[in-house]
Amino acid sequence: MDASSRNAAPPSPAALPAGPSSRATPMMEQYFEIKAANPNCLLFYRMGDFYELFFADAEIAARALGIALTKRGKHLGEDIPMCGVPVERADEYLHRLIALGHRVAVCEQLEDPAAARRRGAKSVVRRDVVRLVTPGTLTEESLLDSRRNNHLAAIARARASAAAADSVFALATADISTGDFRVIEGDAALLASEIARLDPGEVLVSDALYADPELAPFLRTLRQVTPLPRDVFDGATAERRLAQFFGVATIEAFGTFSRLEANAAAACVTYIDRTQLGRRPPLSPPARETSRTILQIDSATRANLELTRTLGGERKGSLLSAIDRTLTSAGSRLIAQRLSAPLTEPAAIARRLDALDWFMRNDEALAQTRAALAAAPDLARALARLALGRGGPRDLAAIRDGLSAAKALSTTLSGVADAPAEIAEALDALRGPDGDWVGELNAALADQLPPAKRDGGFVRAGFAHPLDEARALRDESRRVVAALQARYAEETGVRTLKIRHNNVLGYFVEVSAQHAGKLSASPGRDAFIHRQTLAGQVRFATTELAELEAKIASAADRALAIELEIFDRFAGLIADAAAAIRGTAGALAALDVAAALATLAIERAYVRPEIDASADFRIEGGRHPVVEQALLRDGGPFVANDCDLSPVDGGDAGRIWLVTGPNMAGKSTFLRQNALIAVLAQMGSFVPAKRARIGVLDRLFSRVGAADDLARGRSTFMVEMVETAAILNQAGPRSLVILDEIGRGTATFDGLSIAWAAIEHLHEANRCRALFATHFHELTALAKKLLRLHNATVRVKEWHGEVIFLHEVAPGAADRSYGVQVAKLAGLPESVVERAKLILAELEAEDRTSTARRLIDDLPLFAASAREPGPSPHKGDALIAALDALNPDEMSPREALEALYALKAKARG
Ligand code: ADP
Ligand code: MG
């Protein structure tokens, strides 16, 4: 799919031919009217068993879906282009159109065609749009990934001054398929990191924001941006709209919201109202989050650490897939949420760890919980569909089964001792809504359920007497039809006579052409009225049959009406209990996550991390959670390693480890495993280590040198520098920074100088905990001068001229790079390897290292000056331009260093 169709402006409204004219048919007039009211959408216009699209809509859809474009009638003398999709397969087509960035207005018939006919021959069936389908407002199982949330986001901005750096943003996110609703306020960096975390399916902005050139580069990176008129983002009416949506007098009951937060949240609910046309999904009241409670991880770091998906975009191979042992869709969504938003408050983290701990100590409870969860369907999404009027009988069954599983589990676990807070709370919520309608629902639903309620047949026989009667009548009449067929056959002497049914003729008598005469000539009766002659058959009607048909139809209609009434009654009871059901769903998900993480911890021997407010970071025997599992499959052991970035005695600033070692030694693995252990710990999971003590991080950064990003059209070096700049500008004393081979993408001396200056900056200005892997061995000399810089190396052994990777991290510096040996391992021709060895020997004689030693003694140490808040995206742009103007290949190390200082000065504005 091409990128441009995925975001930016919604597909241009399908242009209509010059307005409705007096010559348009009544149906076309209706079409024009509805289309004009929904100009930015493709209009799915219901006609019988099809949704039809006309004019430019038809052309767009036919191309997008690869379906036939045909014609239907004429308008102003021109053919009307048309295409159609069958109603039963509409979801599938909707899915494809939405994925391409289209919006669809679904227009239904609001009355029976017969009712329209009764009003007069010329009247048109009443129709109207019942729903706008957009990427952020989906609820259908077939349109969603059950393991992922689908967020609708709204961004509101307030500017303190003209400078972009002063902007404050509020971000509201709602998942109408599950009811989650949150709002957060902060600067541009927070906005970017929150959006990266939530990965919304659709982002709402005001027209003004959409047109702002400063935000354009950012908005372009999003999946789908929908600009909306000013009234949706009107601050003056925001609180009132929110209160209206939730049916409360004032939103103060939900907490104190800033004007900006209320604005973003109101934009979400207004948009939901407009797309769902008044149907209200069971949204929870907006929960207010603050940046201080969530570990901030920007999008480059998320991508880099492959938290929820790999660099290739897949779930498999990510940290999430390595740790996800949940059994339900809701649990799977919750564990992904927690992994994407680790906490920063030790007490909140401890609460989650206590729950996990408890499951590990109570293996019986663990087994019982997992057994109950395996039978629990997706309550939240079934609830949302029912509340929006899109639910089916299977959603009723999901509610019944989910609530029963929850109740059973609460009974099973009711006797447990010393349950920690999270478990006790969950057990409480498992009891579910009051009232015995769940039992009644169980009695009502048949064993086999049709997908759609309009199919009928989902209410169990014996549940409702009038329904049983109507059904008996309907079935009885069908038996009468069979008897009638036998009688007609006997009376006419045509043994092959059949009574059949179709949608056009209803019931009719059918005989082969050769016998038709016998029926027409049937003596003394006007019984057989000719209806239709086909190639081999002739069809007749009779009065008796017509009467019978009316009886069958009315009995069937009545049966269906009773079933739908029963459906609506239960749907109403469920909607009334929405809050309790959501609570039960949340409790099941929370138990699923705790039990899953306990299962993982047992399976993989993870330990409980010690989390506090110190600046410590001490991992003993740490392992990489993903690589470890991959190696396990290949039969290899993973070598555990220690890492200690805690402040040197009594200090407050953490340590920086400079990790050297040949290619393939395990540097990148070591760096990442420590970042991942921190993420796991702060999300409330046990960690792959013997022991871990972590003073909570507030931000996590990870960058890899020379990662090609051709897709975005930037040179690798450029990307690396932009990302490094962001870290040096943003990291603070509570941050953890992982820099992997920064400076690799350029000439050696440039790279060395930049890496050098970056380390000094981290040490003096950022004062954060950091791991820095490098192939510049010269840098190890810096440890002499920088008190908190610690040299570590991943050890290898040389044996008969070959390298053996030990994957052991030890104090000290790598003695050499072993590049030539690694090249040999890779299968470089022997002659090339020999030649390279010779050249290396020559070069080593010149000894680059001694130059570096001299520099360390001569160059004054990096001078840290007052730091200011991080840059805005706008400043980023200016930095990019400045960086772009540099030509590293023509600079001396000194010039490079100076350029870096100049860039920093620019970053400060
Ligand atoms: P480097 O960054 O030093 O080039 P990597 O971290 O990419 O090296 O590691 C190279 C390979 O070595 C990895 O793909 C992994 O299979 C293996 N490896 C790394 N660390 C370990 C370890 N601690 N135990 C076992 N195998 C490891
Ligand atoms: Mg590496």
CSV table of C-alpha atoms in Angstrom, one decimal, residues 9-15 39-42 57 60 102:
chain,number,residue,atom,x,y,z
A,9,ALA,CA,-5.8,14.2,4.1
A,10,PRO,CA,-8.6,11.8,4.0
A,11,PRO,CA,-9.2,10.7,0.4
A,12,SER,CA,-10.8,13.5,-1.4
A,13,PRO,CA,-14.5,13.4,-1.3
A,14,ALA,CA,-15.9,11.7,-4.3
A,15,ALA,CA,-17.1,14.5,-6.5
A,39,PRO,CA,-19.0,14.4,1.9
A,40,ASN,CA,-15.7,12.9,3.1
A,41,CYS,CA,-16.8,9.3,3.0
A,42,LEU,CA,-17.4,6.6,0.6
A,57,ASP,CA,-17.2,6.5,-5.0
A,60,ILE,CA,-12.5,4.6,-6.1
A,102,HIS,CA,-10.7,5.6,3.4
